[in-house]
CSV table of C-alpha atoms and ligand atoms in Angstrom, one decimal:
chain,number,residue,atom,x,y,z
A,282,MET,CA,0.1,0.0,0.0
A,283,LYS,CA,1.2,3.5,-0.7
A,284,VAL,CA,0.5,6.7,1.4
A,285,ASP,CA,1.8,10.1,1.6
A,286,VAL,CA,2.2,10.0,5.3
A,287,LEU,CA,2.5,7.1,7.7
A,288,ILE,CA,2.1,7.8,11.4
A,289,ILE,CA,3.2,5.2,14.0
A,290,GLY,CA,1.2,5.8,17.1
A,291,ALA,CA,-2.4,6.7,17.5
A,292,GLY,CA,-2.2,8.7,20.6
A,293,ALA,CA,-2.6,12.3,21.2
A,294,ALA,CA,0.2,13.5,19.0
A,295,GLY,CA,-0.3,11.0,16.2
A,296,LEU,CA,-4.1,11.8,16.0
A,297,MET,CA,-3.4,15.4,15.8
A,298,CYS,CA,-0.7,15.1,13.2
A,299,ALA,CA,-2.9,12.9,11.2
A,300,MET,CA,-5.9,15.2,11.1
A,301,THR,CA,-3.7,18.2,10.2
A,302,ALA,CA,-2.0,16.4,7.4
A,303,GLY,CA,-5.3,14.9,6.1
A,304,GLN,CA,-6.8,18.4,6.0
A,305,ARG,CA,-4.0,19.6,3.7
A,306,GLY,CA,-5.0,16.7,1.3
A,307,ARG,CA,-2.4,14.3,2.2
A,308,HIS,CA,-3.2,10.6,2.0
A,309,VAL,CA,-2.6,9.6,5.8
A,310,LEU,CA,-2.5,6.3,7.5
A,311,VAL,CA,-2.1,5.9,11.3
A,312,VAL,CA,-1.1,2.5,12.7
A,313,ASP,CA,-1.0,1.5,16.5
A,314,HIS,CA,-0.4,-2.0,17.9
A,315,ALA,CA,-2.9,-1.3,20.8
A,316,ASN,CA,-6.3,-2.5,20.2
A,317,ARG,CA,-7.8,0.9,20.2
A,318,PRO,CA,-6.6,4.5,19.6
A,319,GLY,CA,-6.0,7.0,22.3
A,320,LYS,CA,-5.7,4.7,25.3
A,321,LYS,CA,-3.9,7.2,27.3
A,322,ILE,CA,-6.2,10.0,26.6
A,323,LEU,CA,-8.9,7.7,27.8
A,324,MET,CA,-7.3,7.1,31.1
A,325,SER,CA,-6.2,10.6,31.7
A,326,GLY,CA,-7.2,13.2,34.1
A,327,GLY,CA,-9.1,10.4,36.1
A,328,GLY,CA,-11.2,9.7,33.0
A,329,ARG,CA,-11.9,13.5,32.2
A,330,CYS,CA,-8.7,14.2,30.3
A,331,ASN,CA,-7.0,17.4,31.5
A,332,PHE,CA,-6.7,18.4,27.8
A,333,THR,CA,-4.8,21.5,28.2
A,334,ASN,CA,-3.6,24.4,30.4
A,335,LEU,CA,-4.6,28.1,29.9
A,336,GLY,CA,-1.2,29.3,31.3
A,337,VAL,CA,1.1,27.1,29.0
A,338,THR,CA,4.5,28.8,28.6
A,339,PRO,CA,7.8,27.1,27.5
A,340,ALA,CA,8.7,27.5,31.2
A,341,GLN,CA,6.6,24.5,32.2
A,342,PHE,CA,8.7,22.0,30.1
A,343,LEU,CA,11.9,20.1,30.8
A,344,SER,CA,14.3,19.6,28.0
A,345,ALA,CA,17.9,19.5,27.4
A,346,ASN,CA,17.2,22.5,25.1
A,347,PRO,CA,14.5,24.7,26.9
A,348,HIS,CA,14.0,26.7,23.7
A,349,PHE,CA,13.0,23.8,21.4
A,350,CYS,CA,9.3,23.7,22.2
A,351,LYS,CA,8.9,27.5,21.9
A,352,SER,CA,8.0,27.5,18.1
A,353,ALA,CA,5.4,24.7,18.2
A,354,LEU,CA,3.7,25.8,21.3
A,355,ALA,CA,3.5,29.4,19.9
A,356,ARG,CA,2.0,28.0,16.8
A,357,TYR,CA,-0.7,25.9,18.1
A,358,THR,CA,-1.9,27.3,21.5
A,359,PRO,CA,-4.4,26.1,24.1
A,360,TYR,CA,-6.9,28.3,22.4
A,361,ASP,CA,-6.4,26.5,19.2
A,362,PHE,CA,-7.3,23.2,21.0
A,363,ILE,CA,-10.3,24.9,22.9
A,364,ALA,CA,-11.6,26.0,19.6
A,365,LEU,CA,-11.6,22.4,18.4
A,366,VAL,CA,-13.2,21.1,21.6
A,367,GLU,CA,-15.9,23.9,21.4
A,368,LYS,CA,-16.5,23.0,17.7
A,369,HIS,CA,-17.3,19.6,18.8
A,370,ARG,CA,-19.6,20.9,21.6
A,371,ILE,CA,-17.6,19.1,24.3
A,372,ALA,CA,-18.4,20.7,27.8
A,373,TYR,CA,-15.3,21.6,29.8
A,374,HIS,CA,-14.4,23.3,32.9
A,375,GLU,CA,-11.3,24.9,34.5
A,376,LYS,CA,-10.5,22.9,37.7
A,377,GLU,CA,-7.7,24.9,39.1
A,378,LEU,CA,-4.5,26.7,38.1
A,379,GLY,CA,-5.7,26.9,34.4
A,380,GLN,CA,-6.2,23.1,34.1
A,381,LEU,CA,-9.1,22.4,31.5
A,382,PHE,CA,-10.9,19.1,32.0
A,383,CYS,CA,-13.9,17.5,30.1
A,384,ASP,CA,-17.1,17.8,32.2
A,385,GLU,CA,-18.2,14.3,31.0
A,386,SER,CA,-15.4,11.9,29.9
A,387,SER,CA,-12.3,11.8,27.9
A,388,LYS,CA,-13.9,9.5,25.5
A,389,LEU,CA,-15.3,12.6,23.9
A,390,ILE,CA,-11.7,13.9,23.1
A,391,VAL,CA,-10.9,10.5,21.4
A,392,ARG,CA,-14.0,10.6,19.5
A,393,MET,CA,-13.4,14.3,18.4
A,394,LEU,CA,-9.9,13.4,17.2
A,395,LEU,CA,-11.1,10.3,15.4
A,396,ASP,CA,-14.1,12.3,13.7
A,397,GLU,CA,-11.6,15.0,12.5
A,398,CYS,CA,-9.3,12.2,11.2
A,399,ALA,CA,-12.1,10.7,9.3
A,400,ALA,CA,-13.4,14.0,8.0
A,401,ALA,CA,-9.9,14.7,6.7
A,402,GLY,CA,-9.7,11.1,5.1
A,403,ALA,CA,-6.8,10.1,7.5
A,404,ARG,CA,-7.4,6.3,8.3
A,405,VAL,CA,-6.6,4.7,11.8
A,406,GLU,CA,-5.7,1.0,11.9
A,407,THR,CA,-5.7,-0.7,15.1
A,408,PRO,CA,-4.3,-3.3,16.2
A,409,CYS,CA,-1.5,-3.1,13.7
A,410,ALA,CA,2.0,-3.8,15.0
A,411,VAL,CA,5.0,-2.4,13.3
A,412,GLN,CA,7.8,-4.9,12.4
A,413,ALA,CA,10.6,-3.2,10.5
A,414,VAL,CA,11.2,0.1,9.0
A,415,ARG,CA,13.7,1.1,6.2
A,416,LYS,CA,14.5,4.0,4.0
A,417,THR,CA,13.9,3.9,0.4
A,418,GLU,CA,14.6,6.2,-2.4
A,419,GLU,CA,11.0,7.6,-2.3
A,420,GLY,CA,10.7,7.6,1.4
A,421,PHE,CA,10.1,4.8,3.7
A,422,SER,CA,9.0,1.2,3.7
A,423,VAL,CA,7.2,-0.1,6.8
A,424,LEU,CA,6.5,-3.6,7.3
A,425,THR,CA,3.4,-3.9,9.4
A,426,ALA,CA,1.2,-6.8,10.8
A,427,ARG,CA,-1.3,-5.8,7.8
A,428,GLY,CA,1.4,-5.8,5.1
A,429,GLU,CA,4.1,-3.4,3.7
A,430,VAL,CA,3.4,0.3,3.6
A,431,HIS,CA,5.3,2.7,1.4
A,432,ALA,CA,5.3,6.4,2.6
A,433,GLN,CA,6.7,9.7,1.5
A,434,SER,CA,6.9,10.9,5.2
A,435,LEU,CA,7.2,8.8,8.2
A,436,VAL,CA,5.9,10.3,11.7
A,437,VAL,CA,7.0,8.6,14.9
A,438,ALA,CA,4.4,9.2,17.4
A,439,SER,CA,4.8,6.3,19.6
A,440,GLY,CA,5.3,7.9,22.8
A,441,GLY,CA,7.3,7.1,25.9
A,442,LEU,CA,8.0,4.2,28.2
A,443,SER,CA,5.5,5.0,30.9
A,444,ILE,CA,2.7,2.6,31.6
A,445,PRO,CA,3.8,-0.5,29.6
A,446,SER,CA,0.5,-2.3,30.5
A,447,MET,CA,-1.2,0.4,28.1
A,448,GLY,CA,1.0,-0.5,25.2
A,449,ALA,CA,4.0,2.0,25.9
A,450,THR,CA,7.2,0.6,24.0
A,451,GLY,CA,10.6,1.8,23.2
A,452,LEU,CA,10.0,1.7,19.6
A,453,GLY,CA,10.4,5.4,19.0
A,454,TYR,CA,13.9,5.5,20.6
A,455,GLU,CA,14.9,2.4,18.5
A,456,LEU,CA,13.8,3.9,15.2
A,457,ALA,CA,15.5,7.4,16.2
A,458,ARG,CA,19.0,5.4,16.9
A,459,GLN,CA,18.4,3.4,13.6
A,460,PHE,CA,18.1,6.6,11.7
A,461,GLY,CA,21.3,8.2,13.4
A,462,HIS,CA,19.6,10.2,16.2
A,463,ASN,CA,21.0,10.6,19.6
A,464,VAL,CA,18.5,9.4,22.3
A,465,LEU,CA,18.9,11.3,25.8
A,466,PRO,CA,18.7,9.0,28.9
A,467,THR,CA,15.0,8.3,29.9
A,468,ARG,CA,13.6,8.2,33.3
A,469,ALA,CA,10.1,8.2,34.8
A,470,GLY,CA,8.6,11.6,35.4
A,471,LEU,CA,5.4,12.7,37.2
A,472,VAL,CA,5.6,9.7,39.4
A,473,PRO,CA,5.3,8.8,43.2
A,474,LEU,CA,8.6,8.8,45.3
A,475,THR,CA,9.5,5.9,47.4
A,476,LEU,CA,11.2,6.2,50.8
A,477,SER,CA,13.5,3.7,52.4
A,478,GLY,CA,15.1,2.9,55.8
A,479,LYS,CA,14.1,5.0,58.7
A,480,HIS,CA,11.9,7.2,56.7
A,481,LEU,CA,9.8,4.3,55.3
A,482,GLU,CA,9.7,2.7,58.8
A,483,HIS,CA,8.5,5.9,60.5
A,484,TYR,CA,6.0,7.0,58.0
A,485,GLN,CA,4.6,4.1,56.0
A,486,ASP,CA,1.7,3.3,58.2
A,487,LEU,CA,0.5,7.0,57.5
A,488,ALA,CA,-0.6,5.6,54.1
A,489,GLY,CA,-3.6,7.7,53.1
A,490,VAL,CA,-2.9,10.7,55.1
A,491,ALA,CA,-3.1,13.8,52.9
A,492,LEU,CA,-2.1,17.4,53.2
A,493,PRO,CA,-4.3,19.6,50.8
A,494,VAL,CA,-1.4,22.1,50.4
A,495,ALA,CA,2.2,21.1,51.0
A,496,GLN,CA,5.5,22.5,49.3
A,497,THR,CA,8.1,20.1,47.8
A,498,ARG,CA,11.5,21.5,46.9
A,499,VAL,CA,14.6,20.2,45.2
A,500,GLY,CA,17.3,22.7,44.9
A,501,LYS,CA,15.6,26.0,43.9
A,502,ARG,CA,12.7,24.4,42.2
A,503,ASN,CA,9.4,24.1,44.3
A,504,PHE,CA,5.8,23.2,43.9
A,505,ARG,CA,2.9,23.9,46.1
A,506,ALA,CA,0.0,21.4,46.0
A,507,GLY,CA,-1.5,18.5,47.6
A,508,LEU,CA,0.7,15.6,49.2
A,509,LEU,CA,-0.2,12.2,50.0
A,510,PHE,CA,1.7,9.5,52.2
A,511,THR,CA,1.6,6.1,50.5
A,512,HIS,CA,2.6,2.6,51.6
A,513,ARG,CA,5.9,3.0,49.9
A,514,GLY,CA,6.6,6.6,50.2
A,515,ILE,CA,4.9,9.9,49.1
A,516,SER,CA,2.6,11.1,46.2
A,517,GLY,CA,0.1,13.7,45.3
A,518,PRO,CA,0.4,16.6,42.8
A,519,ALA,CA,3.3,18.4,44.8
A,520,VAL,CA,5.3,15.3,44.7
A,521,LEU,CA,4.7,14.3,41.1
A,522,GLN,CA,5.8,17.7,39.8
A,523,ILE,CA,8.9,17.8,41.9
A,524,SER,CA,9.8,13.9,40.8
A,525,SER,CA,10.6,15.2,37.4
A,526,TYR,CA,13.3,17.5,38.9
A,527,TRP,CA,14.5,14.9,41.4
A,528,GLN,CA,17.5,12.8,40.7
A,529,PRO,CA,18.7,9.8,43.0
A,530,GLY,CA,20.7,11.2,45.9
A,531,ASP,CA,18.9,14.7,45.9
A,532,GLU,CA,17.6,15.9,49.1
A,533,LEU,CA,13.9,16.7,48.8
A,534,HIS,CA,12.4,19.3,51.2
A,535,LEU,CA,8.9,19.5,52.4
A,536,ASP,CA,7.1,22.3,53.7
A,537,LEU,CA,4.1,21.0,55.6
A,538,SER,CA,2.4,24.4,55.9
A,539,PRO,CA,3.6,26.7,53.2
A,540,GLU,CA,0.7,29.1,53.7
A,541,GLN,CA,1.2,29.9,57.4
A,542,ASN,CA,4.3,30.7,59.5
A,543,LEU,CA,4.1,27.8,61.9
A,544,GLY,CA,6.4,29.3,64.6
A,545,GLU,CA,4.5,32.4,65.1
A,546,TRP,CA,1.2,30.3,65.1
A,547,LEU,CA,2.6,28.2,67.7
A,548,ILE,CA,3.5,31.0,69.9
A,549,ALA,CA,-0.1,32.3,69.6
A,550,GLN,CA,-1.4,29.0,70.5
A,551,ARG,CA,0.9,28.8,73.6
A,552,THR,CA,-1.0,31.9,75.0
A,553,GLU,CA,-4.3,30.4,74.2
A,554,ARG,CA,-3.8,26.9,75.3
A,555,PRO,CA,-0.9,26.8,77.8
A,556,ALA,CA,-1.7,23.3,79.0
A,557,ALA,CA,-2.2,21.7,75.6
A,558,GLU,CA,0.5,19.1,74.5
A,559,LEU,CA,2.5,20.1,71.2
A,560,ARG,CA,1.2,17.0,69.4
A,561,ASN,CA,-2.5,18.1,69.9
A,562,VAL,CA,-1.9,21.7,69.0
A,563,LEU,CA,0.0,20.6,65.8
A,564,GLY,CA,-3.0,18.2,65.2
A,565,ASP,CA,-5.1,21.3,64.6
A,566,LYS,CA,-3.1,22.4,61.8
A,567,LEU,CA,-1.7,19.0,60.3
A,568,PRO,CA,-3.5,15.7,59.8
A,569,ARG,CA,-3.7,14.4,63.4
A,570,ARG,CA,-1.9,11.1,62.7
A,571,LEU,CA,0.9,13.1,61.1
A,572,ALA,CA,1.3,15.4,63.9
A,573,GLN,CA,1.4,12.5,66.3
A,574,ARG,CA,3.9,10.7,64.4
A,575,LEU,CA,6.2,13.7,64.0
A,576,CYS,CA,6.1,14.2,67.9
A,577,GLU,CA,7.0,10.4,68.3
A,578,ARG,CA,9.9,10.4,66.0
A,579,TRP,CA,11.3,13.9,65.4
A,580,LEU,CA,9.8,16.6,67.8
A,581,GLN,CA,9.5,16.5,71.5
A,582,SER,CA,6.0,16.8,72.7
A,583,LYS,CA,5.3,18.5,76.0
A,584,PRO,CA,2.6,21.1,77.4
A,585,MET,CA,2.9,24.3,75.3
A,586,ARG,CA,3.8,26.6,78.3
A,587,GLN,CA,7.1,24.8,78.6
A,588,PHE,CA,8.3,26.0,75.2
A,589,PRO,CA,10.3,29.2,75.0
A,590,ASP,CA,9.7,31.4,71.8
A,591,ALA,CA,13.0,30.4,70.3
A,592,GLU,CA,11.9,26.6,70.5
A,593,LEU,CA,8.5,27.1,68.9
A,594,ARG,CA,10.1,29.1,66.1
A,595,ASP,CA,12.6,26.3,65.7
A,596,ILE,CA,9.9,23.6,65.5
A,597,GLY,CA,8.0,25.9,63.0
A,598,GLY,CA,11.1,26.1,61.0
A,599,ARG,CA,11.8,22.4,60.9
A,600,LEU,CA,8.1,21.7,59.8
A,601,HIS,CA,8.7,24.3,57.0
A,602,ASP,CA,11.7,22.6,55.8
A,603,TRP,CA,11.6,18.9,56.5
A,604,PRO,CA,14.6,17.0,54.7
A,605,ILE,CA,13.6,13.7,53.2
A,606,VAL,CA,15.8,11.4,51.2
A,607,ALA,CA,13.9,9.6,48.7
A,608,SER,CA,15.2,6.2,47.5
A,609,GLY,CA,13.7,6.0,44.2
A,610,THR,CA,10.5,6.4,42.2
A,611,GLU,CA,7.6,4.0,41.4
A,612,GLY,CA,9.1,3.7,37.9
A,613,TYR,CA,7.5,3.6,34.5
A,614,ARG,CA,4.6,1.3,35.8
A,615,THR,CA,2.9,4.3,37.4
A,616,ALA,CA,4.7,7.3,35.8
A,617,GLU,CA,2.7,9.7,33.6
A,618,VAL,CA,5.4,10.7,31.5
A,619,THR,CA,9.0,9.8,30.3
A,620,LEU,CA,11.7,12.3,30.6
A,621,GLY,CA,14.4,12.5,28.1
A,622,GLY,CA,14.2,10.9,24.6
A,623,VAL,CA,15.0,11.8,21.2
A,624,ASP,CA,17.6,14.6,21.3
A,625,THR,CA,16.0,17.8,20.0
A,626,ASP,CA,19.3,18.8,18.5
A,627,GLY,CA,18.6,16.5,15.6
A,628,LEU,CA,15.0,17.9,14.9
A,629,SER,CA,13.7,21.1,13.4
A,630,SER,CA,11.9,22.9,16.0
A,631,SER,CA,9.3,24.4,13.5
A,632,SER,CA,8.5,21.1,11.9
A,633,MET,CA,9.8,18.3,14.1
A,634,GLN,CA,11.5,16.9,10.9
A,635,SER,CA,14.8,15.0,11.4
A,636,LYS,CA,17.8,17.1,10.3
A,637,HIS,CA,19.5,13.8,9.2
A,638,VAL,CA,16.9,12.1,7.2
A,639,PRO,CA,14.4,14.3,5.3
A,640,GLY,CA,10.8,13.0,5.6
A,641,LEU,CA,11.2,11.5,9.2
A,642,TYR,CA,9.5,13.3,12.1
A,643,PHE,CA,9.2,12.7,15.8
A,644,ILE,CA,6.4,14.2,17.8
A,645,GLY,CA,5.0,14.1,21.4
A,646,GLU,CA,6.3,12.3,24.2
A,647,VAL,CA,9.0,10.3,22.4
A,648,VAL,CA,10.9,13.7,22.1
A,649,ASP,CA,12.9,15.1,24.8
A,650,VAL,CA,10.3,17.7,25.8
A,651,THR,CA,8.2,16.8,29.1
A,652,GLY,CA,5.6,19.0,30.6
A,653,TRP,CA,4.7,19.6,34.4
A,654,LEU,CA,1.3,18.1,35.6
A,655,GLY,CA,-1.7,20.0,34.4
A,656,GLY,CA,-2.5,19.6,31.0
A,657,TYR,CA,0.9,20.5,29.7
A,658,ASN,CA,1.8,17.3,28.2
A,659,PHE,CA,-1.3,17.0,26.0
A,660,GLN,CA,-0.5,20.6,24.8
A,661,TRP,CA,3.0,19.4,23.8
A,662,ALA,CA,1.3,16.5,22.1
A,663,TRP,CA,-1.1,18.7,20.2
A,664,ALA,CA,1.5,21.4,19.4
A,665,SER,CA,4.2,19.1,18.1
A,666,GLY,CA,1.6,17.0,16.2
A,667,HIS,CA,0.3,19.9,14.5
A,668,ALA,CA,3.7,21.3,13.8
A,669,ALA,CA,4.6,18.0,11.8
A,670,GLY,CA,1.1,17.8,10.3
A,671,THR,CA,1.4,21.1,8.6
A,672,VAL,CA,4.5,19.9,6.6
A,673,ALA,CA,4.7,16.1,6.6
B,726,LIG,P1,0.9,8.3,23.5
B,726,LIG,O1,1.5,7.4,24.7
B,726,LIG,O2,-0.5,9.0,23.9
B,726,LIG,O3,0.7,7.4,22.2
B,726,LIG,C1,1.6,6.6,21.7
B,726,LIG,C2,0.9,5.7,20.9
B,726,LIG,O4,1.9,4.7,20.3
B,726,LIG,C3,0.2,4.6,21.7
B,726,LIG,O5,-1.1,4.6,21.4
B,726,LIG,C4,0.8,3.3,21.8
B,726,LIG,O6,0.1,2.2,21.7
B,726,LIG,C5,1.6,3.5,20.3
B,726,LIG,N1,2.8,2.5,20.3
B,726,LIG,C6,3.7,2.5,21.2
B,726,LIG,N2,4.5,1.6,20.7
B,726,LIG,C7,4.2,1.1,19.6
B,726,LIG,C8,4.6,0.1,18.7
B,726,LIG,N3,5.7,-0.5,19.0
B,726,LIG,N4,4.0,-0.1,17.6
B,726,LIG,C9,2.7,0.5,17.3
B,726,LIG,N5,2.2,1.6,18.1
B,726,LIG,C10,3.0,1.8,19.3
B,726,LIG,N6,-1.1,14.6,30.1
B,726,LIG,C11,-1.9,15.8,30.3
B,726,LIG,O7,-1.5,16.8,29.7
B,726,LIG,N7,-3.1,15.7,31.0
B,726,LIG,C12,-3.5,14.5,31.6
B,726,LIG,O8,-4.7,14.7,32.3
B,726,LIG,C13,-2.7,13.5,31.6
B,726,LIG,N8,-3.1,12.4,32.4
B,726,LIG,C14,-2.3,11.2,32.3
B,726,LIG,C15,-2.7,10.1,33.1
B,726,LIG,C16,-2.0,9.0,33.1
B,726,LIG,C17,-2.3,7.8,34.0
B,726,LIG,C18,-0.8,9.0,32.0
B,726,LIG,C19,0.0,7.8,31.9
B,726,LIG,C20,-0.4,10.0,31.5
B,726,LIG,C21,-1.3,11.1,31.6
B,726,LIG,N9,-0.7,12.3,30.9
B,726,LIG,C22,-1.6,13.5,30.8
B,726,LIG,C23,0.4,12.4,29.9
B,726,LIG,C24,0.0,12.1,28.5
B,726,LIG,O9,-1.0,10.9,28.4
B,726,LIG,C25,1.1,12.0,27.5
B,726,LIG,O10,2.0,13.0,27.6
B,726,LIG,C26,0.4,12.0,26.0
B,726,LIG,O11,-0.4,10.8,25.9
B,726,LIG,C27,1.7,11.7,25.0
B,726,LIG,O12,1.1,11.6,23.7
B,726,LIG,P2,1.9,10.8,22.6
B,726,LIG,O13,0.7,10.8,21.5
B,726,LIG,O14,3.1,11.2,22.4
B,726,LIG,O15,1.9,9.3,23.2
């Protein structure tokens, strides 16, 4: 079979690229080895797909070249995607911090992309595994489970390594290497962190305890959002965000009450409740079980009247800057994204086309561009898919 554009991967980036190229009159085929397209879109945002973020800027993306994402993000903005969502009459709402979610279901986003592909004449074949890819004089020859496909342009949109049970594979990295591209080391991002040793021993039975607002910090980077203790460590948005910046050996700092000066609050409490024990007073500010545990393991509980100002300020300071050494992450099994990947040095930032092999493109998560939690990763998938779709 002959097509103009063959896209490997019917995820967010691949489907956006397919509809964009199809709208230009290109004959497009998308193949995916999964049994249905857009599986990660379906599971995203708790089933409601956080499909973009109103505050997208290049600053919310990690990459060895932080400038690479600028061009594509500027040419396909959150408002372009919102216009598409509105054209399909999909109801949505802003949850917090500019994060846009479907009111009903992420199925509607997949349906919308497939309808756009169909309207543009782009075909989507699933399940259809890719067995081999080679360069030919006219373009590429790709051996798939449904036969050989000849294409002028080949777009690799096969995603990263996160959630292998949903069909993630390293095919995109293998193809990049096959065609002479550098692949930067990959690691799990937006992922819970694990604790070990004393920290795990002391805090593991707090699993389920949550702080609505905490601050995580590694070096100068910090995030303020919810935090959750788990059986193996810590999770919640503040932890997922910082996990993309955390490297083994880095000290992680937690601020358990970033919105209020705890030292001054404790001093005021001492005046109001001089006979109350520290653990009970802290239990009014922090989850009770956590306050209890901190006083058993780390702070000394006694009646408030026995604490001088300096000691209460010191306790406050420690709770605002609790150093924790994470032992690792939960890995690709639960990670939302994969950091690293196809080196942007080898790609055009305006079209995502390979600088070494004309007609070859890499888009979406397989590229070394990773967004924060909050709709940024889909916006990168839409923007990079659109960039390639306008030229492939
Ligand atoms: P994506 O992974 O979507 O698609 C790749 C496709 O390639 C898949 O369909 C896969 O089957 C196929 N493929 C892989 N190997 C292949 C092979 N060997 N042969 C053929 N096909 C192959 N982001 C966000 O912005 N908002 C959110 O709400 C969420 N929520 C979320 C929840 C969970 C649980 C996860 C795991 C991730 C998110 N994300 C997210 C991240 C987001 O899902 C991710 O960044 C995008 O899906 C990436 O889009 P891509 O198209 O690049 O890859």
